[in-house]
Amino acid sequence: MRIATCRAEDIALLDRHLPSPSATSYHAQRYAAQVAGRSTFLVVWVEDRPVATGEIRWDGCRAAEVRAVVADCPEINGLEVVEPLRSQGIGTALVRHAEQLAAGRGVPTIGLGVGDYNHRAAALYARLGYLPRVSYLDRYTYTDDAGIEHPVEDACVFLSKELS
Ligand SMILES: CC(C)(COP(=O)(O)OP(=O)(O)OC[C@H]1O[C@@H](n2cnc3c(N)ncnc32)[C@H](O)[C@@H]1OP(=O)(O)O)[C@@H](O)C(=O)NCCC(=O)NCCS
């Protein structure tokens, strides 16, 4: 397993092996944010196959409720491991890699949001030392195959961890 920053030529492989749930490619959007300097888009590879992704949003969580409580806190977002390879330590390795990149930039605190329904992910983050800070609504839209945009609101908790 190796973890690398996403390159333009990785997008097609990511779309094939980790398809986005809507018509718009999340991978293309995340790569564009990285090119714009707002994030680092990480890809985990097993041999020549991408098996997991995650991004570090250096400008932090977009939700106003979070920004009011946790200032200057980059956010780990979009963690996903392909289903057959879950529970083998890949998610843990990805979070730790993101923490090391943040610590290398002198960032004191890093955070992430987890849906209220996602108990398994929440247990993993608690084990990794993340503490709950604030409840918020994660608001985003997705575009269906007919090109229609749908607004979504997910009840979440933002967690953070001090990096020493
Ligand atoms: C949440 C997610 C990213 C975690 O990634 P992961 O690779 O499964 O996480 P890890 O393997 O590091 O740790 C998870 C579990 O594996 C166990 N584990 C870790 N290393 C292991 C190993 N070598 N062998 C067996 N089990 C191991 C951990 O104890 C943990 O236990 P659990 O099954 O009770 O939760 C992944 O499950 C996923 O993609 N879920 C769907 C999308 C999602 O919910 N994303 C998070 C949004 S906040």
CSV table of C-alpha atoms and ligand atoms in Angstrom, one decimal:
chain,number,residue,atom,x,y,z
A,1,MET,CA,0.0,0.0,0.0
A,2,ARG,CA,1.2,3.5,-0.8
A,3,ILE,CA,-0.4,6.9,-0.3
A,4,ALA,CA,0.2,9.6,-2.9
A,5,THR,CA,-1.1,13.0,-3.9
A,6,CYS,CA,-3.6,12.7,-6.7
A,7,ARG,CA,-2.4,13.5,-10.3
A,8,ALA,CA,-4.6,14.5,-13.2
A,9,GLU,CA,-4.1,11.1,-14.9
A,10,ASP,CA,-5.5,9.3,-11.8
A,11,ILE,CA,-9.0,10.8,-12.2
A,12,ALA,CA,-10.2,8.2,-14.8
A,13,LEU,CA,-9.0,5.3,-12.7
A,14,LEU,CA,-10.6,6.7,-9.5
A,15,ASP,CA,-13.9,7.2,-11.4
A,16,ARG,CA,-13.7,3.5,-12.4
A,17,HIS,CA,-12.7,2.0,-9.1
A,18,LEU,CA,-14.4,4.4,-6.6
A,19,PRO,CA,-17.4,5.7,-8.6
A,20,SER,CA,-19.1,8.9,-7.4
A,21,PRO,CA,-22.7,8.5,-6.2
A,22,SER,CA,-23.8,11.3,-8.6
A,23,ALA,CA,-23.3,12.3,-12.2
A,24,THR,CA,-20.5,14.8,-11.2
A,25,SER,CA,-17.1,13.2,-10.4
A,26,TYR,CA,-16.1,14.0,-6.9
A,27,HIS,CA,-12.6,13.1,-7.9
A,28,ALA,CA,-12.4,15.8,-10.6
A,29,GLN,CA,-13.8,18.3,-8.1
A,30,ARG,CA,-11.3,17.4,-5.4
A,31,TYR,CA,-8.5,17.5,-7.9
A,32,ALA,CA,-9.6,20.9,-9.1
A,33,ALA,CA,-9.6,22.2,-5.4
A,34,GLN,CA,-6.0,20.8,-5.0
A,35,VAL,CA,-4.8,22.6,-8.2
A,36,ALA,CA,-6.4,25.8,-6.8
A,37,GLY,CA,-4.3,25.3,-3.6
A,38,ARG,CA,-7.2,24.8,-1.3
A,39,SER,CA,-6.6,21.2,-0.5
A,40,THR,CA,-4.4,18.1,-0.8
A,41,PHE,CA,-6.2,15.1,-2.4
A,42,LEU,CA,-4.7,11.8,-1.2
A,43,VAL,CA,-5.1,8.5,-3.0
A,44,VAL,CA,-4.2,5.1,-1.5
A,45,TRP,CA,-2.9,2.6,-4.0
A,46,VAL,CA,-2.5,-1.2,-3.8
A,47,GLU,CA,-0.3,-2.1,-6.7
A,48,ASP,CA,-1.8,-0.1,-9.7
A,49,ARG,CA,-5.3,0.2,-8.3
A,50,PRO,CA,-6.7,3.1,-6.3
A,51,VAL,CA,-8.4,1.7,-3.2
A,52,ALA,CA,-9.1,4.7,-1.0
A,53,THR,CA,-9.3,8.5,-1.0
A,54,GLY,CA,-9.4,11.4,1.4
A,55,GLU,CA,-8.7,15.1,1.1
A,56,ILE,CA,-7.3,17.7,3.5
A,57,ARG,CA,-9.2,21.0,3.2
A,58,TRP,CA,-6.6,23.5,4.3
A,59,ASP,CA,-9.2,26.2,4.7
A,60,GLY,CA,-11.3,24.1,7.1
A,61,CYS,CA,-14.9,23.0,7.3
A,62,ARG,CA,-17.3,25.1,5.2
A,63,ALA,CA,-20.1,25.0,7.8
A,64,ALA,CA,-20.6,28.3,9.6
A,65,GLU,CA,-21.5,26.5,12.9
A,66,VAL,CA,-18.1,24.8,12.9
A,67,ARG,CA,-16.1,27.8,11.8
A,68,ALA,CA,-17.7,29.8,14.7
A,69,VAL,CA,-16.3,27.3,17.3
A,70,VAL,CA,-13.2,25.8,15.7
A,71,ALA,CA,-11.1,28.4,13.9
A,72,ASP,CA,-8.1,27.7,11.8
A,73,CYS,CA,-8.6,24.0,11.7
A,74,PRO,CA,-8.0,22.1,8.5
A,75,GLU,CA,-10.5,19.4,7.8
A,76,ILE,CA,-10.0,15.8,6.6
A,77,ASN,CA,-12.9,15.1,4.3
A,78,GLY,CA,-14.2,12.5,1.9
A,79,LEU,CA,-12.6,9.5,3.5
A,80,GLU,CA,-13.6,6.3,1.6
A,81,VAL,CA,-12.1,2.9,1.3
A,82,VAL,CA,-13.3,0.4,-1.3
A,83,GLU,CA,-15.7,-2.0,0.5
A,84,PRO,CA,-13.7,-5.3,0.2
A,85,LEU,CA,-10.7,-3.7,1.8
A,86,ARG,CA,-12.3,-2.0,4.8
A,87,SER,CA,-11.3,-3.0,8.4
A,88,GLN,CA,-7.7,-3.7,7.3
A,89,GLY,CA,-6.1,-0.4,8.6
A,90,ILE,CA,-6.3,1.6,5.4
A,91,GLY,CA,-8.6,4.3,6.8
A,92,THR,CA,-6.3,4.6,9.9
A,93,ALA,CA,-3.2,4.9,7.6
A,94,LEU,CA,-4.9,7.6,5.6
A,95,VAL,CA,-5.9,9.7,8.6
A,96,ARG,CA,-2.4,9.4,10.1
A,97,HIS,CA,-0.8,10.4,6.8
A,98,ALA,CA,-3.1,13.5,6.7
A,99,GLU,CA,-2.1,14.3,10.3
A,100,GLN,CA,1.6,14.1,9.4
A,101,LEU,CA,1.2,16.4,6.4
A,102,ALA,CA,-0.7,18.9,8.6
A,103,ALA,CA,1.9,18.7,11.4
A,104,GLY,CA,4.6,19.3,8.8
A,105,ARG,CA,2.9,22.6,7.9
A,106,GLY,CA,2.9,23.6,11.6
A,107,VAL,CA,-0.9,23.1,11.9
A,108,PRO,CA,-1.8,22.8,15.6
A,109,THR,CA,-5.2,21.2,15.2
A,110,ILE,CA,-6.9,19.0,12.6
A,111,GLY,CA,-10.6,18.0,12.4
A,112,LEU,CA,-13.2,16.0,10.6
A,113,GLY,CA,-16.9,15.7,10.4
A,114,VAL,CA,-18.9,12.4,10.9
A,115,GLY,CA,-22.5,11.8,10.2
A,116,ASP,CA,-24.7,11.1,13.3
A,117,TYR,CA,-25.7,7.7,11.6
A,118,ASN,CA,-22.0,6.6,11.0
A,119,HIS,CA,-21.3,4.9,14.3
A,120,ARG,CA,-18.4,2.7,13.0
A,121,ALA,CA,-16.5,5.7,11.5
A,122,ALA,CA,-17.2,7.7,14.8
A,123,ALA,CA,-15.7,4.8,16.8
A,124,LEU,CA,-12.6,4.7,14.6
A,125,TYR,CA,-12.0,8.5,15.0
A,126,ALA,CA,-12.5,8.3,18.7
A,127,ARG,CA,-9.8,5.5,18.8
A,128,LEU,CA,-7.5,7.8,16.8
A,129,GLY,CA,-7.9,10.6,19.5
A,130,TYR,CA,-10.6,12.8,17.9
A,131,LEU,CA,-12.9,14.6,20.3
A,132,PRO,CA,-16.4,16.0,19.5
A,133,ARG,CA,-16.5,19.8,19.3
A,134,VAL,CA,-19.8,20.9,17.7
A,135,SER,CA,-22.9,19.5,15.9
A,136,TYR,CA,-23.7,21.0,12.5
A,137,LEU,CA,-25.6,20.4,9.3
A,138,ASP,CA,-23.4,19.3,6.3
A,139,ARG,CA,-25.2,21.0,3.4
A,140,TYR,CA,-24.3,20.1,-0.2
A,141,THR,CA,-26.0,19.3,-3.5
A,142,TYR,CA,-25.7,16.3,-5.7
A,143,THR,CA,-26.6,16.0,-9.4
A,144,ASP,CA,-28.6,13.0,-10.5
A,145,ASP,CA,-28.3,11.2,-13.9
A,146,ALA,CA,-30.9,13.5,-15.4
A,147,GLY,CA,-28.8,16.6,-14.4
A,148,ILE,CA,-31.2,17.7,-11.6
A,149,GLU,CA,-29.5,19.1,-8.5
A,150,HIS,CA,-30.8,17.9,-5.1
A,151,PRO,CA,-30.0,19.7,-1.9
A,152,VAL,CA,-28.9,17.5,1.0
A,153,GLU,CA,-28.5,18.2,4.7
A,154,ASP,CA,-26.7,15.6,6.9
A,155,ALA,CA,-26.7,16.0,10.7
A,156,CYS,CA,-23.0,15.7,11.7
A,157,VAL,CA,-20.6,16.2,14.5
A,158,PHE,CA,-17.2,18.0,14.0
A,159,LEU,CA,-14.3,16.3,15.8
A,160,SER,CA,-10.8,17.7,16.3
A,161,LYS,CA,-7.4,16.5,17.5
A,162,GLU,CA,-4.4,18.4,18.7
A,163,LEU,CA,-1.3,17.6,16.7
A,164,SER,CA,1.9,17.6,18.8
B,1,LIG,C1,-14.8,4.8,7.6
B,1,LIG,C2,-13.7,4.2,6.7
B,1,LIG,C3,-13.1,5.3,5.9
B,1,LIG,C4,-12.7,3.6,7.6
B,1,LIG,O1,-11.7,2.9,6.8
B,1,LIG,P1,-11.1,1.5,7.2
B,1,LIG,O2,-10.0,1.2,6.3
B,1,LIG,O3,-12.3,0.5,7.2
B,1,LIG,O4,-10.6,1.7,8.7
B,1,LIG,P2,-9.6,0.9,9.5
B,1,LIG,O5,-9.5,-0.5,8.9
B,1,LIG,O6,-8.4,1.6,9.7
B,1,LIG,O7,-10.3,0.8,10.9
B,1,LIG,C5,-11.6,0.3,11.0
B,1,LIG,C6,-11.8,-1.0,11.6
B,1,LIG,O8,-10.8,-2.0,11.2
B,1,LIG,C7,-10.1,-2.5,12.4
B,1,LIG,N1,-8.8,-2.8,11.9
B,1,LIG,C8,-7.8,-1.9,11.7
B,1,LIG,N2,-6.7,-2.5,11.2
B,1,LIG,C9,-7.0,-3.8,11.1
B,1,LIG,C10,-6.3,-5.0,10.7
B,1,LIG,N3,-5.1,-4.9,10.3
B,1,LIG,N4,-7.0,-6.2,10.7
B,1,LIG,C11,-8.3,-6.2,11.1
B,1,LIG,N5,-9.0,-5.2,11.5
B,1,LIG,C12,-8.4,-4.0,11.5
B,1,LIG,C13,-10.2,-1.4,13.4
B,1,LIG,O9,-10.2,-1.9,14.7
B,1,LIG,C14,-11.7,-0.9,13.1
B,1,LIG,O10,-12.6,-1.7,13.7
B,1,LIG,P3,-14.2,-1.7,13.3
B,1,LIG,O11,-14.4,-2.6,12.2
B,1,LIG,O12,-14.9,-2.1,14.6
B,1,LIG,O13,-14.5,-0.2,13.0
B,1,LIG,C15,-14.3,3.1,5.7
B,1,LIG,O14,-14.9,2.1,6.5
B,1,LIG,C16,-15.3,3.6,4.7
B,1,LIG,O15,-14.9,3.9,3.6
B,1,LIG,N6,-16.6,3.7,5.1
B,1,LIG,C17,-17.6,4.1,4.1
B,1,LIG,C18,-17.5,5.6,3.9
B,1,LIG,C19,-17.5,6.4,5.2
B,1,LIG,O16,-18.3,6.1,6.1
B,1,LIG,N7,-16.5,7.4,5.3
B,1,LIG,C20,-16.3,8.1,6.5
B,1,LIG,C21,-17.0,9.4,6.4
B,1,LIG,S1,-16.8,10.4,7.9
